[in-house]
PDB file of C-alpha atoms in Angstrom:
ATOM      1  CA  MET N 110     -37.565 -42.868  34.986  1.00 53.00           C
ATOM      2  CA  TYR N 111     -38.198 -46.573  35.449  1.00 57.00           C
ATOM      3  CA  SER N 112     -37.344 -48.485  38.619  1.00 57.00           C
ATOM      4  CA  ILE N 113     -35.128 -51.586  38.485  1.00 54.00           C
ATOM      5  CA  LYS N 114     -38.212 -53.750  39.045  1.00 57.00           C
ATOM      6  CA  GLU N 115     -40.161 -52.057  36.247  1.00 57.00           C
ATOM      7  CA  LEU N 116     -37.246 -52.473  33.864  1.00 57.00           C
ATOM      8  CA  SER N 117     -36.713 -56.115  34.801  1.00 56.00           C
ATOM      9  CA  ASP N 118     -40.432 -56.778  34.324  1.00 58.00           C
ATOM     10  CA  MET N 119     -40.243 -55.002  30.993  1.00 56.00           C
ATOM     11  CA  ALA N 120     -37.410 -57.245  29.840  1.00 52.00           C
ATOM     12  CA  GLY N 121     -38.776 -60.340  31.555  1.00 55.00           C
ATOM     13  CA  VAL N 122     -35.501 -60.981  33.402  1.00 54.00           C
ATOM     14  CA  SER N 123     -34.052 -60.678  36.889  1.00 57.00           C
ATOM     15  CA  ALA N 124     -32.469 -57.476  38.218  1.00 60.00           C
ATOM     16  CA  ARG N 125     -29.057 -59.158  37.979  1.00 65.00           C
ATOM     17  CA  THR N 126     -29.569 -60.013  34.321  1.00 59.00           C
ATOM     18  CA  LEU N 127     -30.825 -56.492  33.747  1.00 58.00           C
ATOM     19  CA  ARG N 128     -27.542 -55.050  34.992  1.00 65.00           C
ATOM     20  CA  TRP N 129     -25.744 -57.304  32.539  1.00 62.00           C
ATOM     21  CA  TYR N 130     -27.985 -56.013  29.752  1.00 57.00           C
ATOM     22  CA  ASP N 131     -27.000 -52.490  30.761  1.00 59.00           C
ATOM     23  CA  ARG N 132     -23.305 -53.356  30.394  1.00 63.00           C
ATOM     24  CA  ILE N 133     -23.725 -54.821  26.900  1.00 52.00           C
ATOM     25  CA  GLY N 134     -26.034 -52.049  25.652  1.00 61.00           C
ATOM     26  CA  LEU N 135     -29.245 -54.076  25.494  1.00 62.00           C
ATOM     27  CA  LEU N 136     -31.019 -52.078  28.187  1.00 65.00           C
ATOM     28  CA  GLN N 137     -30.810 -48.988  26.017  1.00 66.00           C
ATOM     29  CA  GLN N 138     -32.641 -50.838  23.258  1.00 68.00           C
ATOM     30  CA  ILE N 139     -35.384 -51.984  25.627  1.00 68.00           C
ATOM     31  CA  LEU N 140     -35.981 -48.373  26.665  1.00 68.00           C
ATOM     32  CA  PHE N 141     -35.831 -47.234  23.042  1.00 69.00           C
ATOM     33  CA  TYR N 142     -38.544 -49.649  21.922  1.00 68.00           C
ATOM     34  CA  ARG N 143     -40.638 -48.754  24.953  1.00 65.00           C
ATOM     35  CA  GLU N 144     -40.435 -45.038  24.107  1.00 66.00           C
ATOM     36  CA  ARG N 145     -41.706 -45.861  20.631  1.00 64.00           C
ATOM     37  CA  GLY N 146     -44.811 -47.418  22.173  1.00 62.00           C
ATOM     38  CA  VAL N 147     -43.872 -51.045  21.467  1.00 61.00           C
ATOM     39  CA  GLU N 148     -45.711 -53.456  23.770  1.00 65.00           C
ATOM     40  CA  LEU N 149     -43.647 -55.304  26.387  1.00 62.00           C
ATOM     41  CA  LYS N 150     -44.420 -58.697  24.872  1.00 66.00           C
ATOM     42  CA  LYS N 151     -43.212 -57.485  21.483  1.00 68.00           C
ATOM     43  CA  ILE N 152     -40.021 -56.010  23.005  1.00 69.00           C
ATOM     44  CA  ARG N 153     -39.139 -59.363  24.539  1.00 67.00           C
ATOM     45  CA  SER N 154     -39.734 -61.162  21.245  1.00 68.00           C
ATOM     46  CA  ILE N 155     -37.485 -58.648  19.440  1.00 69.00           C
ATOM     47  CA  ILE N 156     -34.495 -58.792  21.784  1.00 64.00           C
ATOM     48  CA  TYR N 157     -34.662 -62.575  22.112  1.00 65.00           C
ATOM     49  CA  GLU N 158     -35.136 -63.148  18.402  1.00 70.00           C
ATOM     50  CA  GLU N 159     -32.440 -65.296  16.830  1.00 66.00           C
ATOM     51  CA  GLY N 160     -29.998 -63.158  14.900  1.00 70.00           C
ATOM     52  CA  PHE N 161     -30.856 -59.948  16.765  1.00 67.00           C
ATOM     53  CA  ASP N 162     -28.055 -57.517  15.864  1.00 71.00           C
ATOM     54  CA  ILE N 163     -27.533 -55.155  18.776  1.00 65.00           C
ATOM     55  CA  MET N 164     -25.034 -53.002  16.854  1.00 72.00           C
ATOM     56  CA  ALA N 165     -27.467 -52.506  13.963  1.00 74.00           C
ATOM     57  CA  ALA N 166     -30.246 -51.756  16.450  1.00 70.00           C
ATOM     58  CA  MET N 167     -28.123 -49.140  18.209  1.00 70.00           C
ATOM     59  CA  GLU N 168     -27.149 -47.523  14.902  1.00 76.00           C
ATOM     60  CA  GLU N 169     -30.838 -47.338  13.962  1.00 74.00           C
ATOM     61  CA  HIS N 170     -31.573 -45.872  17.387  1.00 70.00           C
ATOM     62  CA  LEU N 171     -28.884 -43.209  16.918  1.00 77.00           C
ATOM     63  CA  TYR N 172     -30.165 -42.296  13.455  1.00 75.00           C
ATOM     64  CA  GLU N 173     -33.743 -41.909  14.671  1.00 73.00           C
ATOM     65  CA  LEU N 174     -32.636 -39.803  17.636  1.00 75.00           C
ATOM     66  CA  GLU N 175     -30.616 -37.516  15.354  1.00 77.00           C
ATOM     67  CA  GLU N 176     -33.583 -37.141  13.003  1.00 73.00           C
ATOM     68  CA  GLN N 177     -35.874 -36.424  15.932  1.00 75.00           C
ATOM     69  CA  LYS N 178     -33.414 -33.817  17.243  1.00 81.00           C
ATOM     70  CA  ALA N 179     -33.237 -32.148  13.826  1.00 75.00           C
ATOM     71  CA  ARG N 180     -37.031 -31.925  13.650  1.00 75.00           C
ATOM     72  CA  ILE N 181     -37.265 -30.557  17.192  1.00 83.00           C
ATOM     73  CA  ASP N 182     -34.499 -28.015  16.505  1.00 79.00           C
ATOM     74  CA  GLY N 183     -36.413 -26.868  13.441  1.00 75.00           C
ATOM     75  CA  LEU N 184     -39.617 -26.491  15.432  1.00 78.00           C
ATOM     76  CA  ILE N 185     -37.780 -24.549  18.142  1.00 82.00           C
ATOM     77  CA  ARG N 186     -36.406 -22.134  15.526  1.00 75.00           C
ATOM     78  CA  LEU N 187     -39.856 -21.739  13.993  1.00 73.00           C
ATOM     79  CA  VAL N 188     -41.564 -21.056  17.346  1.00 79.00           C
ATOM     80  CA  ARG N 189     -38.805 -18.672  18.435  1.00 75.00           C
ATOM     81  CA  ARG N 190     -39.148 -16.681  15.219  1.00 72.00           C
ATOM     82  CA  SER N 191     -42.935 -16.615  15.585  1.00 72.00           C
ATOM     83  CA  ILE N 192     -42.621 -15.230  19.120  1.00 78.00           C
ATOM     84  CA  ILE N 193     -40.169 -12.557  17.982  1.00 71.00           C
ATOM     85  CA  SER N 194     -42.423 -11.631  15.069  1.00 70.00           C
ATOM     86  CA  MET N 195     -45.530 -11.420  17.289  1.00 73.00           C
ATOM     87  CA  LYS N 196     -43.644  -9.129  19.664  1.00 72.00           C
ATOM     88  CA  GLY N 197     -42.758  -6.874  16.758  1.00 66.00           C
ATOM     89  CA  GLU N 198     -39.076  -7.605  17.209  1.00 59.00           C
ATOM     90  CA  ASP N 199     -38.447  -9.351  13.902  1.00 60.00           C
ATOM     91  CA  ARG N 200     -34.727  -8.964  13.300  1.00 65.00           C
ATOM     92  CA  MET N 201     -34.181 -11.895  10.944  1.00 66.00           C
ATOM     93  CA  ASN N 202     -31.743 -11.329   8.118  1.00 72.00           C
ATOM     94  CA  ASP N 203     -32.518 -12.484   4.565  1.00 75.00           C
ATOM     95  CA  SER N 204     -30.814 -15.840   5.076  1.00 80.00           C
ATOM     96  CA  GLU N 205     -32.819 -16.564   8.222  1.00 76.00           C
ATOM     97  CA  LYS N 206     -36.057 -15.532   6.528  1.00 77.00           C
ATOM     98  CA  PHE N 207     -35.308 -17.851   3.609  1.00 84.00           C
ATOM     99  CA  MET N 208     -34.633 -20.734   5.999  1.00 84.00           C
ATOM    100  CA  ALA N 209     -37.896 -20.013   7.830  1.00 79.00           C
ATOM    101  CA  PHE N 210     -39.699 -20.014   4.488  1.00 83.00           C
ATOM    102  CA  LYS N 211     -38.237 -23.412   3.528  1.00 88.00           C
ATOM    103  CA  GLU N 212     -39.058 -24.862   6.938  1.00 86.00           C
ATOM    104  CA  ASN N 213     -42.655 -23.755   6.479  1.00 84.00           C
ATOM    105  CA  VAL N 214     -42.782 -25.330   3.007  1.00 87.00           C
ATOM    106  CA  VAL N 215     -41.458 -28.627   4.393  1.00 88.00           C
ATOM    107  CA  LYS N 216     -43.878 -28.468   7.331  1.00 86.00           C
ATOM    108  CA  LYS N 217     -46.910 -27.954   5.098  1.00 85.00           C
ATOM    109  CA  HIS N 218     -45.815 -30.729   2.724  1.00 85.00           C
ATOM    110  CA  GLU N 219     -45.342 -33.077   5.685  1.00 86.00           C
ATOM    111  CA  GLU N 220     -48.822 -32.267   6.993  1.00 84.00           C
ATOM    112  CA  LYS N 221     -50.411 -32.896   3.598  1.00 81.00           C
ATOM    113  CA  TYR N 222     -48.435 -35.840   2.199  1.00 80.00           C
ATOM    114  CA  GLY N 223     -46.139 -37.002   5.005  1.00 82.00           C
ATOM    115  CA  ALA N 224     -48.063 -40.062   6.198  1.00 82.00           C
ATOM    116  CA  GLU N 225     -48.418 -41.586   2.727  1.00 79.00           C
ATOM    117  CA  ALA N 226     -44.864 -40.716   1.706  1.00 82.00           C
ATOM    118  CA  ARG N 227     -43.374 -42.251   4.858  1.00 83.00           C
ATOM    119  CA  ALA N 228     -45.460 -45.398   4.433  1.00 82.00           C
ATOM    120  CA  LYS N 229     -44.254 -45.738   0.840  1.00 77.00           C
ATOM    121  CA  TYR N 230     -40.619 -44.613   1.069  1.00 77.00           C
ATOM    122  CA  GLY N 231     -39.808 -44.904   4.780  1.00 81.00           C
ATOM    123  CA  ASP N 232     -38.854 -42.241   7.299  1.00 84.00           C
ATOM    124  CA  LYS N 233     -35.260 -42.032   6.078  1.00 83.00           C
ATOM    125  CA  GLY N 234     -36.261 -41.413   2.469  1.00 82.00           C
ATOM    126  CA  VAL N 235     -38.668 -38.639   3.418  1.00 86.00           C
ATOM    127  CA  ASP N 236     -36.313 -37.090   5.985  1.00 87.00           C
ATOM    128  CA  ASP N 237     -33.449 -37.053   3.467  1.00 86.00           C
ATOM    129  CA  ALA N 238     -35.657 -35.373   0.850  1.00 88.00           C
ATOM    130  CA  GLN N 239     -36.802 -32.744   3.333  1.00 89.00           C
ATOM    131  CA  GLN N 240     -33.228 -32.061   4.377  1.00 89.00           C
ATOM    132  CA  LYS N 241     -32.198 -31.535   0.747  1.00 90.00           C
ATOM    133  CA  VAL N 242     -34.888 -28.867   0.447  1.00 90.00           C
ATOM    134  CA  LEU N 243     -33.696 -27.197   3.648  1.00 89.00           C
ATOM    135  CA  ASP N 244     -30.104 -27.268   2.348  1.00 89.00           C
ATOM    136  CA  MET N 245     -30.988 -25.585  -0.965  1.00 90.00           C
ATOM    137  CA  SER N 246     -29.540 -22.185  -1.736  1.00 91.00           C
ATOM    138  CA  GLU N 247     -31.915 -19.492  -2.974  1.00 89.00           C
ATOM    139  CA  GLU N 248     -30.669 -20.145  -6.503  1.00 91.00           C
ATOM    140  CA  ASP N 249     -31.241 -23.898  -6.178  1.00 92.00           C
ATOM    141  CA  TYR N 250     -34.699 -23.420  -4.713  1.00 91.00           C
ATOM    142  CA  GLU N 251     -35.663 -21.004  -7.479  1.00 90.00           C
ATOM    143  CA  ARG N 252     -34.510 -23.589 -10.038  1.00 92.00           C
ATOM    144  CA  PHE N 253     -36.513 -26.277  -8.229  1.00 92.00           C
ATOM    145  CA  VAL N 254     -39.717 -24.201  -8.282  1.00 91.00           C
ATOM    146  CA  ASN N 255     -39.237 -23.026 -11.880  1.00 92.00           C
ATOM    147  CA  LEU N 256     -38.559 -26.580 -13.012  1.00 93.00           C
ATOM    148  CA  GLY N 257     -41.787 -27.785 -11.418  1.00 92.00           C
ATOM    149  CA  GLU N 258     -43.724 -24.998 -13.127  1.00 93.00           C
ATOM    150  CA  GLU N 259     -42.091 -25.738 -16.500  1.00 95.00           C
ATOM    151  CA  ILE N 260     -43.001 -29.420 -16.215  1.00 95.00           C
ATOM    152  CA  LEU N 261     -46.637 -28.562 -15.512  1.00 94.00           C
ATOM    153  CA  ARG N 262     -46.753 -26.029 -18.354  1.00 95.00           C
ATOM    154  CA  ARG N 263     -45.301 -28.538 -20.840  1.00 96.00           C
ATOM    155  CA  LEU N 264     -47.720 -31.226 -19.654  1.00 96.00           C
ATOM    156  CA  GLU N 265     -50.695 -28.920 -20.205  1.00 96.00           C
ATOM    157  CA  ASP N 266     -49.469 -27.978 -23.690  1.00 96.00           C
ATOM    158  CA  ALA N 267     -48.880 -31.631 -24.583  1.00 96.00           C
ATOM    159  CA  VAL N 268     -52.344 -32.747 -23.468  1.00 96.00           C
ATOM    160  CA  GLN N 269     -54.119 -29.805 -25.121  1.00 96.00           C
ATOM    161  CA  ASN N 270     -52.288 -30.428 -28.406  1.00 95.00           C
ATOM    162  CA  GLY N 271     -52.913 -34.172 -28.390  1.00 96.00           C
ATOM    163  CA  ILE N 272     -49.216 -35.079 -28.221  1.00 96.00           C
ATOM    164  CA  SER N 273     -48.436 -38.749 -27.598  1.00 96.00           C
ATOM    165  CA  PRO N 274     -46.853 -39.851 -24.287  1.00 96.00           C
ATOM    166  CA  GLU N 275     -44.369 -41.704 -26.505  1.00 95.00           C
ATOM    167  CA  SER N 276     -43.241 -38.572 -28.373  1.00 96.00           C
ATOM    168  CA  GLU N 277     -39.922 -36.732 -28.157  1.00 95.00           C
ATOM    169  CA  GLU N 278     -41.600 -33.902 -26.259  1.00 96.00           C
ATOM    170  CA  ALA N 279     -42.899 -36.402 -23.706  1.00 96.00           C
ATOM    171  CA  GLY N 280     -39.344 -37.695 -23.367  1.00 95.00           C
ATOM    172  CA  ARG N 281     -38.115 -34.174 -22.654  1.00 96.00           C
ATOM    173  CA  ILE N 282     -40.788 -33.764 -19.980  1.00 97.00           C
ATOM    174  CA  VAL N 283     -39.696 -37.031 -18.358  1.00 96.00           C
ATOM    175  CA  ALA N 284     -36.070 -35.823 -18.399  1.00 96.00           C
ATOM    176  CA  LEU N 285     -37.089 -32.575 -16.687  1.00 96.00           C
ATOM    177  CA  HIS N 286     -39.133 -34.519 -14.163  1.00 96.00           C
ATOM    178  CA  LYS N 287     -36.118 -36.735 -13.451  1.00 95.00           C
ATOM    179  CA  GLU N 288     -33.977 -33.635 -12.840  1.00 95.00           C
ATOM    180  CA  TRP N 289     -36.676 -32.176 -10.579  1.00 94.00           C
ATOM    181  CA  LEU N 290     -36.895 -35.360  -8.506  1.00 94.00           C
ATOM    182  CA  GLY N 291     -33.105 -35.537  -8.280  1.00 92.00           C
ATOM    183  CA  MET N 292     -33.035 -32.172  -6.541  1.00 92.00           C
ATOM    184  CA  THR N 293     -34.668 -33.725  -3.469  1.00 90.00           C
ATOM    185  CA  TRP N 294     -33.727 -37.403  -3.764  1.00 88.00           C
ATOM    186  CA  LYS N 295     -30.553 -38.762  -2.244  1.00 84.00           C
ATOM    187  CA  LYS N 296     -30.371 -41.410  -4.970  1.00 85.00           C
ATOM    188  CA  TYR N 297     -32.399 -41.625  -8.176  1.00 89.00           C
ATOM    189  CA  THR N 298     -33.677 -44.982  -9.426  1.00 90.00           C
ATOM    190  CA  GLU N 299     -35.925 -45.730 -12.370  1.00 92.00           C
ATOM    191  CA  GLU N 300     -38.169 -47.930 -10.234  1.00 91.00           C
ATOM    192  CA  ALA N 301     -38.706 -45.096  -7.762  1.00 90.00           C
ATOM    193  CA  HIS N 302     -39.430 -42.721 -10.644  1.00 94.00           C
ATOM    194  CA  LYS N 303     -42.125 -45.047 -11.974  1.00 93.00           C
ATOM    195  CA  ALA N 304     -43.569 -45.438  -8.473  1.00 90.00           C
ATOM    196  CA  VAL N 305     -43.869 -41.666  -8.070  1.00 90.00           C
ATOM    197  CA  ALA N 306     -45.505 -41.293 -11.485  1.00 92.00           C
ATOM    198  CA  ASN N 307     -47.978 -44.028 -10.568  1.00 92.00           C
ATOM    199  CA  MET N 308     -48.776 -42.183  -7.343  1.00 89.00           C
ATOM    200  CA  TYR N 309     -49.761 -39.155  -9.434  1.00 91.00           C
ATOM    201  CA  ILE N 310     -52.711 -41.125 -10.843  1.00 93.00           C
ATOM    202  CA  SER N 311     -53.510 -43.287  -7.803  1.00 89.00           C
ATOM    203  CA  ASP N 312     -53.518 -40.500  -5.192  1.00 85.00           C
ATOM    204  CA  GLU N 313     -56.320 -38.032  -5.853  1.00 86.00           C
ATOM    205  CA  ARG N 314     -54.427 -35.130  -4.263  1.00 84.00           C
ATOM    206  CA  PHE N 315     -51.476 -35.442  -6.647  1.00 86.00           C
ATOM    207  CA  LYS N 316     -53.850 -35.998  -9.564  1.00 90.00           C
ATOM    208  CA  MET N 317     -55.732 -32.816  -8.693  1.00 89.00           C
ATOM    209  CA  TYR N 318     -52.451 -30.873  -8.570  1.00 88.00           C
ATOM    210  CA  TYR N 319     -51.423 -31.881 -12.097  1.00 92.00           C
ATOM    211  CA  ASP N 320     -54.957 -31.771 -13.523  1.00 93.00           C
ATOM    212  CA  ARG N 321     -56.035 -28.518 -11.863  1.00 89.00           C
ATOM    213  CA  GLU N 322     -56.025 -26.551 -15.136  1.00 91.00           C
ATOM    214  CA  VAL N 323     -55.984 -29.257 -17.814  1.00 94.00           C
ATOM    215  CA  SER N 324     -57.435 -32.700 -17.156  1.00 94.00           C
ATOM    216  CA  GLY N 325     -55.233 -35.625 -18.179  1.00 95.00           C
ATOM    217  CA  CYS N 326     -51.804 -34.217 -17.250  1.00 96.00           C
ATOM    218  CA  ALA N 327     -51.174 -36.706 -14.443  1.00 95.00           C
ATOM    219  CA  GLU N 328     -52.098 -39.635 -16.682  1.00 96.00           C
ATOM    220  CA  PHE N 329     -49.917 -38.271 -19.498  1.00 97.00           C
ATOM    221  CA  LEU N 330     -46.896 -37.996 -17.199  1.00 97.00           C
ATOM    222  CA  GLU N 331     -47.404 -41.503 -15.807  1.00 96.00           C
ATOM    223  CA  LYS N 332     -47.630 -42.989 -19.312  1.00 96.00           C
ATOM    224  CA  ALA N 333     -44.634 -40.975 -20.518  1.00 96.00           C
ATOM    225  CA  VAL N 334     -42.472 -42.110 -17.596  1.00 96.00           C
ATOM    226  CA  ARG N 335     -43.546 -45.730 -18.067  1.00 93.00           C
ATOM    227  CA  TYR N 336     -42.767 -45.594 -21.797  1.00 93.00           C
ATOM    228  CA  LYS N 337     -39.438 -43.772 -21.424  1.00 92.00           C
ATOM    229  CA  ILE N 338     -38.138 -45.978 -18.617  1.00 88.00           C
ATOM    230  CA  GLY N 339     -39.816 -49.179 -19.743  1.00 75.00           C
ATOM    231  CA  GLU N 340     -42.522 -51.375 -18.281  1.00 58.00           C
TER     232      GLU N 340
END
């Protein structure tokens, strides 16, 4: 906990003004920014900035806290299950095992691609996509996995057979890819679709995934998406 003096120094105001900030909800925001590692000088510039919307700031604060809680709750469940399993007391039912499996999938994806994805699409976009995976039924998840495998199989066939990225088959692949993305996206947009396809050729890890058996699949998909949607 911070003392009154520390908080007033943090905000650059007197203790009396600080109490007023507490009444109008501004103190909470000061503490919030401080917890995020924002420097004191930057905090002062934010809260004194013209047009600072305290309601919008508090709503953002609430959203981030809820997301943080959801992630922590997921980690707690994962650790608890690991402890039970290590003790030989694994009593999870099928539904719990499936949830644990999805949580592990999301965790591994976050570790591998999370930083880049969050930088490109923001925390909310990534968190929403991860939540959609966690909310999938077994049937939905099976469809999601099978769809991804079908897309890759069709890409490999298209490249090996010299099919044009502007062909009808390429259009069908793009349609399947759109459906696949829609299973984890909150809202589909053509611009976002093109951005993802571009990432498949600009990020070596994605390129290696699509080209692991047949070279040129990532480039084919990017060209097909760009042609189908338009430059």
